[in-house]
Short mmCIF file of C-alpha atoms (C1' of nucleotides) in Angstrom, two decimals:
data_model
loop_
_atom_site.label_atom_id
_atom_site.label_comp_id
_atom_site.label_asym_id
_atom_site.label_seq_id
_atom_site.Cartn_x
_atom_site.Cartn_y
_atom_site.Cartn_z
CA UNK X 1 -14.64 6.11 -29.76
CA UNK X 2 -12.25 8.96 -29.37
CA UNK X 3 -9.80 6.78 -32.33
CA UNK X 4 -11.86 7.92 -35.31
CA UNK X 5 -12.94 11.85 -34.30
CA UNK X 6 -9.81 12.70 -36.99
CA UNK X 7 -7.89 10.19 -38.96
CA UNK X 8 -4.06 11.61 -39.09
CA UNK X 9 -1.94 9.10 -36.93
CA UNK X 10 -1.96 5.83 -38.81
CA UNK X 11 1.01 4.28 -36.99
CA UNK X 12 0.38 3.48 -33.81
CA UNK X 13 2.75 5.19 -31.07
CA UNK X 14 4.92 2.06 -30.62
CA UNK X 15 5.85 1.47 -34.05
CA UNK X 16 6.19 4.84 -34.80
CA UNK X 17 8.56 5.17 -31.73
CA UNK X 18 10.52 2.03 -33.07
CA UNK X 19 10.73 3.76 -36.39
CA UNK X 20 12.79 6.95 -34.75
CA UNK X 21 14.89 4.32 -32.51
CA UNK X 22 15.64 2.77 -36.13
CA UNK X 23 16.86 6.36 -36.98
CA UNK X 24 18.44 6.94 -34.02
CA UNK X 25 20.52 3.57 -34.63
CA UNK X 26 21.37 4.43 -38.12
CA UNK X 27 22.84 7.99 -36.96
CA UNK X 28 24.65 6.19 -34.56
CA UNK X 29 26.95 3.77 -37.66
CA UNK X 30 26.45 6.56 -40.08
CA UNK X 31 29.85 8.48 -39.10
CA UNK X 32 31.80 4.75 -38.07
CA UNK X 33 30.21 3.25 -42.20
CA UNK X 34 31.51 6.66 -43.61
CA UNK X 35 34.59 7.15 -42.23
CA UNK X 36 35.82 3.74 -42.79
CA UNK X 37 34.78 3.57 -46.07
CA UNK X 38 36.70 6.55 -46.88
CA UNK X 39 39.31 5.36 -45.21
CA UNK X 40 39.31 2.18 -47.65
CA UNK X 41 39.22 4.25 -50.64
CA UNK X 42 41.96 6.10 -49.33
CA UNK X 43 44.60 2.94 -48.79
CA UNK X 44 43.47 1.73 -52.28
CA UNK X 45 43.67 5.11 -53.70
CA UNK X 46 46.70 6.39 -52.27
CA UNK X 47 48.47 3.51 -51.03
CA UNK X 48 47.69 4.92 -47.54
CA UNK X 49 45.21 6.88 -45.24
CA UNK X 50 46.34 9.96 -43.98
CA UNK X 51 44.35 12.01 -40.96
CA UNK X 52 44.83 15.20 -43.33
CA UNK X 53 43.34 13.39 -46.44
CA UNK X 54 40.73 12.23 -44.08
CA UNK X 55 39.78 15.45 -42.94
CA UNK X 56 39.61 17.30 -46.29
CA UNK X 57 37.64 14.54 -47.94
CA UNK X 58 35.11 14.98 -44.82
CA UNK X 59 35.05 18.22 -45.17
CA UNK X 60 36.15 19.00 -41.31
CA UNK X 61 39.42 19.93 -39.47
CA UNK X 62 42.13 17.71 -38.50
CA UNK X 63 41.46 17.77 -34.84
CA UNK X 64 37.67 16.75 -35.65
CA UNK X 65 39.02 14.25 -38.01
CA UNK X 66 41.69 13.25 -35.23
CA UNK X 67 38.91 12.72 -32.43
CA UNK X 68 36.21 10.40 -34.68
CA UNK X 69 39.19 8.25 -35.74
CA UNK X 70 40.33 8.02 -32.20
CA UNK X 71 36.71 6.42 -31.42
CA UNK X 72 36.97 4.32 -34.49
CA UNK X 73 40.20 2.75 -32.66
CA UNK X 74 38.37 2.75 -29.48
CA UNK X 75 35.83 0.57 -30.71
CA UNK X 76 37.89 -1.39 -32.96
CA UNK X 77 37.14 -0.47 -36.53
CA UNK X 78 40.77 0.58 -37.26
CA UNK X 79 44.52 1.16 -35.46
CA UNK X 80 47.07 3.46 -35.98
CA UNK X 81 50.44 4.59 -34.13
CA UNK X 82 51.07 8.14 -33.29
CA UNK X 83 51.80 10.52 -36.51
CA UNK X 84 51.43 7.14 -38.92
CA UNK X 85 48.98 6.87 -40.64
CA UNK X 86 45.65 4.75 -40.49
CA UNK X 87 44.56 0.99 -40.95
CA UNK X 88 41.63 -0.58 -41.06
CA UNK X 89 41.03 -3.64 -38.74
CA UNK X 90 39.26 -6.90 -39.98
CA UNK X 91 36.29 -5.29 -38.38
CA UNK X 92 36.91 -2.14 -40.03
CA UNK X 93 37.45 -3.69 -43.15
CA UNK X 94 34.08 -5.65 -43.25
CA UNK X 95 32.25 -2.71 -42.49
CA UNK X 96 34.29 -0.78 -45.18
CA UNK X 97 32.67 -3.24 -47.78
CA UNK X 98 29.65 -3.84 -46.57
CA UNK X 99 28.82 0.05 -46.42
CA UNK X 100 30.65 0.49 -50.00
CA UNK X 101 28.14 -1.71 -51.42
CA UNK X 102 24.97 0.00 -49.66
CA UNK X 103 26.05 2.82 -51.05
CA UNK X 104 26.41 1.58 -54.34
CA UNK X 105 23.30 -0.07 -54.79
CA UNK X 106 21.66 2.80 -53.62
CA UNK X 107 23.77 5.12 -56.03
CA UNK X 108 22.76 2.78 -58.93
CA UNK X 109 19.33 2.75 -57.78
CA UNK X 110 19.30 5.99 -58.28
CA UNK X 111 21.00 6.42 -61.53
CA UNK X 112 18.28 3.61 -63.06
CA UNK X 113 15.80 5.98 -62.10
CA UNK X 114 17.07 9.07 -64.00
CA UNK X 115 18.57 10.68 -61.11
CA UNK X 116 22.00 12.88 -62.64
CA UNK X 117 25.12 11.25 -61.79
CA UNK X 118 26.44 14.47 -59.46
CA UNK X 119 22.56 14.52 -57.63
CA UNK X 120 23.06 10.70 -57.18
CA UNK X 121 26.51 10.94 -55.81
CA UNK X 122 25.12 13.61 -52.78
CA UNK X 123 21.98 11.60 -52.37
CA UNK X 124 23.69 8.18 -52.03
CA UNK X 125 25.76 9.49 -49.33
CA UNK X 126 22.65 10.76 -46.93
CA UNK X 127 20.39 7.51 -47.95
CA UNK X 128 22.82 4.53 -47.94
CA UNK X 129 22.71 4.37 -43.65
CA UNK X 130 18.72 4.57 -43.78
CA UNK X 131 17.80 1.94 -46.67
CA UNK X 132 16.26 -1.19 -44.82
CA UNK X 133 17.66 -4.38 -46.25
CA UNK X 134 14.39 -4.97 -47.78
CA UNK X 135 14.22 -1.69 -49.57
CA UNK X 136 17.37 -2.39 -50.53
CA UNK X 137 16.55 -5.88 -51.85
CA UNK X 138 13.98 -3.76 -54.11
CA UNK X 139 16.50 -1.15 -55.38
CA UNK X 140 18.73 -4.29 -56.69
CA UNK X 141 16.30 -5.69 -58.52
CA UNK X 142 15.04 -2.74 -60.64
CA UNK X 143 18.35 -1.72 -61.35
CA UNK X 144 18.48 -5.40 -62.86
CA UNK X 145 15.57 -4.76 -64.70
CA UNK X 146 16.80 -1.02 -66.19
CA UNK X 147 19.67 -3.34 -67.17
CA UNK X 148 17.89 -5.86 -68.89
CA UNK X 149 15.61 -3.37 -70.55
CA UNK X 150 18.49 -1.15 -72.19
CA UNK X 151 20.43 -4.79 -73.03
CA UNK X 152 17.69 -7.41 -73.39
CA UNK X 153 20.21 -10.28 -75.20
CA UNK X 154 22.95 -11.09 -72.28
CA UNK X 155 21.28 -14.06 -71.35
CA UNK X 156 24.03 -15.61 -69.20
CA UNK M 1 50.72 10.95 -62.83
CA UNK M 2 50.01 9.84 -59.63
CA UNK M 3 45.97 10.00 -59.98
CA UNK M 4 46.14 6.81 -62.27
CA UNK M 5 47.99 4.25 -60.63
CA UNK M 6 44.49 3.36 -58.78
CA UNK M 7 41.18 4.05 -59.26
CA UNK M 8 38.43 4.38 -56.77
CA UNK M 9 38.17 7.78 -56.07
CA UNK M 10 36.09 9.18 -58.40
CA UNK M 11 34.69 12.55 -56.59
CA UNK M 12 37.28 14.93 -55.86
CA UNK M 13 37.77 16.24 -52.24
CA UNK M 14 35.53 19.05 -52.65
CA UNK M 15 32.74 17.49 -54.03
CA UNK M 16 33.02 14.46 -51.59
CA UNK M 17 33.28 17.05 -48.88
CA UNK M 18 30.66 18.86 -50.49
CA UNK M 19 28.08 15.82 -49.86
CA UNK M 20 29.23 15.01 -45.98
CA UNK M 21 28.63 18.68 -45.53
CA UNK M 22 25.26 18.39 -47.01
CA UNK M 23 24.72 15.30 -45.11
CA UNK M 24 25.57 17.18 -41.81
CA UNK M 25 23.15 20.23 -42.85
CA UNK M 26 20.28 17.37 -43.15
CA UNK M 27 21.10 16.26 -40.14
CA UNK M 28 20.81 19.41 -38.14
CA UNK M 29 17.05 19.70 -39.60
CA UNK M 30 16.11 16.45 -39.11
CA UNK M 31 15.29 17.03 -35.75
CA UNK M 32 13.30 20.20 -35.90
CA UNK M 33 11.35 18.94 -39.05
CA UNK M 34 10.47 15.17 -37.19
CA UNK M 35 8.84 17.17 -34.16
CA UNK M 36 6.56 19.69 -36.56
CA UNK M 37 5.69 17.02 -38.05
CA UNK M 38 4.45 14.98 -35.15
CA UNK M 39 3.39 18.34 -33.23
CA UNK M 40 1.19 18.79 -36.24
CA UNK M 41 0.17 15.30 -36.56
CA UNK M 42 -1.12 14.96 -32.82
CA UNK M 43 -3.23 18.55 -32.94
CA UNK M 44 -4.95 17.49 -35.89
CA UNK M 45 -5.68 14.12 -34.59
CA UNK M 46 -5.91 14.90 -30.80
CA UNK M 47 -6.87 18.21 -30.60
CA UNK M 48 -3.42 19.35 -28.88
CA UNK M 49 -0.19 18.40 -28.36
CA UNK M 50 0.99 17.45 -25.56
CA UNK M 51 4.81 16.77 -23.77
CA UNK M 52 3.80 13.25 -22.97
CA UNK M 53 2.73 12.41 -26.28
CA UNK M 54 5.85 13.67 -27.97
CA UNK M 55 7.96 11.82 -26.07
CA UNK M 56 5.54 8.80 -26.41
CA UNK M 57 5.46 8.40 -30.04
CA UNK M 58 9.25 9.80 -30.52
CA UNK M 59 10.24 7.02 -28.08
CA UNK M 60 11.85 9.10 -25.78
CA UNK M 61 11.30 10.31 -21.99
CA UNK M 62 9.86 13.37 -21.36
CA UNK M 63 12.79 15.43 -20.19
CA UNK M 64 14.80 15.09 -23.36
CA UNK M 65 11.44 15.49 -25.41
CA UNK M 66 11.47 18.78 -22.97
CA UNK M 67 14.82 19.97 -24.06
CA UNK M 68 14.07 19.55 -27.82
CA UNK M 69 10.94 21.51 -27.46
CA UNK M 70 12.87 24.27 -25.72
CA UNK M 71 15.06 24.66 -28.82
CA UNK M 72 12.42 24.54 -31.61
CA UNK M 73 10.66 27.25 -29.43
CA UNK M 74 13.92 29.26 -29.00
CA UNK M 75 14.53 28.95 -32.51
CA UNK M 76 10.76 29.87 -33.20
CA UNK M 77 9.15 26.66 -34.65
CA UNK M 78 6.66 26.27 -31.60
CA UNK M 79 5.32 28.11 -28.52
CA UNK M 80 4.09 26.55 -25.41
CA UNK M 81 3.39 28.39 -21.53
CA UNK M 82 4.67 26.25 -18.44
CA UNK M 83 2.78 22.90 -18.20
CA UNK M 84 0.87 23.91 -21.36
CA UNK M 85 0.32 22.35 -24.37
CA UNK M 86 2.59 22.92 -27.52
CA UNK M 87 1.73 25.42 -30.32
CA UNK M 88 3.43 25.66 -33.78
CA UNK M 89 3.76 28.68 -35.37
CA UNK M 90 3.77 30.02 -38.60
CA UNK M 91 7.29 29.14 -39.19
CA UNK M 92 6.49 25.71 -37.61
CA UNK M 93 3.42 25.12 -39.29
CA UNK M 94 5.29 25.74 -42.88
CA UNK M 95 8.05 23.01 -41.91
CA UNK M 96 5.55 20.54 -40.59
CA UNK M 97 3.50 20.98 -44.21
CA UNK M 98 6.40 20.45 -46.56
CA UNK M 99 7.86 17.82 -44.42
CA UNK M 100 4.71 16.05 -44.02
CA UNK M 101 4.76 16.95 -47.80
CA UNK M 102 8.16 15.16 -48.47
CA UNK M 103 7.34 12.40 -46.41
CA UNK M 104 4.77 11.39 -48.29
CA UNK M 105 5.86 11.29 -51.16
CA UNK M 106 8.83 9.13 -50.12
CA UNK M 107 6.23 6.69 -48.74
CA UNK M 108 4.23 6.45 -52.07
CA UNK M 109 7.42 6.11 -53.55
CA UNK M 110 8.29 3.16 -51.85
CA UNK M 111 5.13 1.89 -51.80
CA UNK M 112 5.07 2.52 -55.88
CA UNK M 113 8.25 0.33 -55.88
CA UNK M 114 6.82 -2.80 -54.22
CA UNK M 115 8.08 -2.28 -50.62
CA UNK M 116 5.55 -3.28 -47.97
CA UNK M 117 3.41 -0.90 -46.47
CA UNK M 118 5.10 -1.63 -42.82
CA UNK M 119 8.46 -1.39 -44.24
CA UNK M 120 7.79 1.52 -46.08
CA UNK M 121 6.40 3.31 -42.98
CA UNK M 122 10.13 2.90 -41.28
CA UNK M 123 12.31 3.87 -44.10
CA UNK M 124 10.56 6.74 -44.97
CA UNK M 125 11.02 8.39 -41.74
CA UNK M 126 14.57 8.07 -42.06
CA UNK M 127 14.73 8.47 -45.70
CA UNK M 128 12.94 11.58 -45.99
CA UNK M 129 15.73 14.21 -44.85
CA UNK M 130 18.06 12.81 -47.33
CA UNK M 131 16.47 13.19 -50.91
CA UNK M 132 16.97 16.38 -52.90
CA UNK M 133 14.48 18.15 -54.61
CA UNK M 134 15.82 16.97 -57.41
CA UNK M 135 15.31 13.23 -56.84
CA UNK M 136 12.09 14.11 -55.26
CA UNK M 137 10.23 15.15 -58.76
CA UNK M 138 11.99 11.97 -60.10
CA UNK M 139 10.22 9.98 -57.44
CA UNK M 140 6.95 12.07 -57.84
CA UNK M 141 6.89 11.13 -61.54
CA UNK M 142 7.70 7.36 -60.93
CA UNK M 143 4.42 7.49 -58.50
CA UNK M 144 2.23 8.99 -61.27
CA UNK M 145 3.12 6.62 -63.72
CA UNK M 146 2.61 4.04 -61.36
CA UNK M 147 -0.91 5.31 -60.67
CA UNK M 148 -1.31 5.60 -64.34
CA UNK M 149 -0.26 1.98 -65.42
CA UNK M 150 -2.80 0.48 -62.97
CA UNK M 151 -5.70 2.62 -63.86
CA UNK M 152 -5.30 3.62 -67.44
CA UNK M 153 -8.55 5.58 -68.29
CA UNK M 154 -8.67 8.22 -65.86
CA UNK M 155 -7.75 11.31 -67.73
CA UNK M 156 -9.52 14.32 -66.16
"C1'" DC U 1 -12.12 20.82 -1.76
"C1'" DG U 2 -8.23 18.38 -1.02
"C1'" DT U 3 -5.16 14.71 -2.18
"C1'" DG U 4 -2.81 11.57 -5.15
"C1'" DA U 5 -1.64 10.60 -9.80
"C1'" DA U 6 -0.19 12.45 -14.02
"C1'" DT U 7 2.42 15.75 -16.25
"C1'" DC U 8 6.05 18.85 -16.80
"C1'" DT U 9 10.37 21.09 -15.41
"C1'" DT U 10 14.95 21.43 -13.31
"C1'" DA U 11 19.43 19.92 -12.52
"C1'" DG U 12 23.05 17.37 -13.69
"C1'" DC U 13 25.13 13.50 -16.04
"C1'" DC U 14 27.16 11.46 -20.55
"C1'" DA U 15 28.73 10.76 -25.63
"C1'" DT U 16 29.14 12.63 -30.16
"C1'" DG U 17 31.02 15.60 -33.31
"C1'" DG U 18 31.94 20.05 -34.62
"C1'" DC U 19 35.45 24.20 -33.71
"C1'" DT U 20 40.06 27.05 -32.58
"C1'" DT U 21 44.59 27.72 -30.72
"C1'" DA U 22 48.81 25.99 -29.42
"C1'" DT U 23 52.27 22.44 -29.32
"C1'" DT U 24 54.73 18.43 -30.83
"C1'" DT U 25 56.47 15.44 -34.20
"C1'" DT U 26 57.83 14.24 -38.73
"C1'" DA U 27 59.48 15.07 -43.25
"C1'" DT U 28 61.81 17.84 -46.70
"C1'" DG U 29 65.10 20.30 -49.07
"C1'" DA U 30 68.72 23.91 -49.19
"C1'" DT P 1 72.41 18.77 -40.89
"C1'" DC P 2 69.40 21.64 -39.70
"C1'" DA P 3 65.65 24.90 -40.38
"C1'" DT P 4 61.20 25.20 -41.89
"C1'" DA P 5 56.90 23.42 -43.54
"C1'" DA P 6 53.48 19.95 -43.06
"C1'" DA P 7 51.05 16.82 -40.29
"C1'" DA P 8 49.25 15.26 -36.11
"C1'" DT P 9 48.09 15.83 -31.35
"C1'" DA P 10 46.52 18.22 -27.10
"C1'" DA P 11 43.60 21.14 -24.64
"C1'" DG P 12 39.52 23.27 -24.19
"C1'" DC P 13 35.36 25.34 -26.10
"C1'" DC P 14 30.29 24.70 -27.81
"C1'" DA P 15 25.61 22.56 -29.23
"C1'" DT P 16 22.82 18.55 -29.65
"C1'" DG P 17 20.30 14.98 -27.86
"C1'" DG P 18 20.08 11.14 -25.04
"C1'" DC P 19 19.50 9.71 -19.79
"C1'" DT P 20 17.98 9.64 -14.49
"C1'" DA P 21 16.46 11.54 -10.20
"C1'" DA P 22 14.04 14.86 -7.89
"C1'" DG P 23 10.86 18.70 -7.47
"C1'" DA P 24 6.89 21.62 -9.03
"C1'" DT P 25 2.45 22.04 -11.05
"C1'" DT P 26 -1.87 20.67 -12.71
"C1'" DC P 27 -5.76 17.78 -12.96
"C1'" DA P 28 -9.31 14.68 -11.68
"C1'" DC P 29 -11.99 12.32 -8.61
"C1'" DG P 30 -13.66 10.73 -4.30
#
DNA sequence: CGTGAATCTTAGCCATGGCTTATTTTATGA
DNA sequence: TCATAAAATAAGCCATGGCTAAGATTCACG
């Protein structure tokens, strides 16, 4: 029994393989959830989304900025004409929320916890794309019950 | 004043930036610190790692397990002869520990916060790269007074 | 001890997502 | 209106991290 000569490997190779593929996935949607959810906050911030607000906000260069948006339109998540600025589809827009709240719940999540407001806004960003629904599920409910602790009478 | 007509952007720029940045940095690591980790993993439990095992449990085929492994021994994390099996080093071995280190504690975390074992096991991987230090004593303290709620009388 | 299977490497492909430099287009204001 | 500044695009670079197909090496066993 070869198995038991040093206990280190719990998972077994296959689901430890699917767990990477899961993070491989997640990379894959993180740029896609981020940019159009900054593109959101742009149109509802600024009445529009401009490739240089983009960039800055990202942190990268216009031409960087230029290319991932160009894929976004590939793929359908937003459209935009030549030196106008950028909209999101229906598909786009979905995402937009979906991945808005993710990252909320996640940045609340953390708050309940004790995490400081300016650690919780850089945290939320990295964890929202790798947060299983389930986890996720979990995170909602304890922020409910911080809530209820701190305000115990709002019964309905 | 333009900045009040909507709100919804609450970071500025540079802090927003600041985050994606921080994101990217994680991302760059994640990588390196997923293969110590296993590399370590598979030597303690195997007796050495090997090319085919990598790639098993990582889910990937062997040449682009290969190409990894070339970096993290150009960049000095491993060392490995032609057809031999893979070495850490020093370097290596010190990533592998406090990743292995970080990793765990994620999992407890989760585990601490009611998410299922299984569950647990997948979002940790992912999760891991993404958590400050910060947060990380946070979740280290939420563990301990886990432990300590279940099993009162164990001072000492 | 030699051969076939397993393992590993090489070569070459692709997409993503960064970058710079240079050019084009648009917008602004004197 | 027209010159200049700002914004966007184009072209071309690089690293990472996937892949397949094909070749080299090692290992194990008959």
């Amino acid at each position: 029994m070869k198995s038991t000569e040093n206990e280190r490997l719990l998972q077994t190779p296959d689901s430890q393989a699917a767990a990477f593929e899961r993070v491989r996935q997640a990379h894959q949607m993180e740029a896609t959830e981020d940019y159009v959810e900054l593109i959101d906050d742009l149109i509802h911030s600024l009445g529009e989304a401009r490739l240089v607000d983009v960039a800055e906000r990202m942190g990268i260069s216009q031409p960087s900025a230029s290319k991932t948006i160009a894929r976004l339109q590939r793929d359908g998540f937003v459209t935009s004409e030549p030196y106008r600025s950028i909209f999101l589809t229906e598909k786009g827009k979905t995402l937009a929320d979906r991945s808005r709240a993710r990252h909320d719940v996640v940045f609340r999540f953390l708050l309940a916890i004790g995490v400081p407001e300016s650690v919780a806004e850089q945290d939320s960003e990295g964890l929202e794309h790798h947060v299983s629904d389930e986890t996720l599920a979990i995170f909602e409910r304890i922020i409910q019950q911080k809530k209820d602790e701190s305000a115990p009478d709002e019964s309905s």
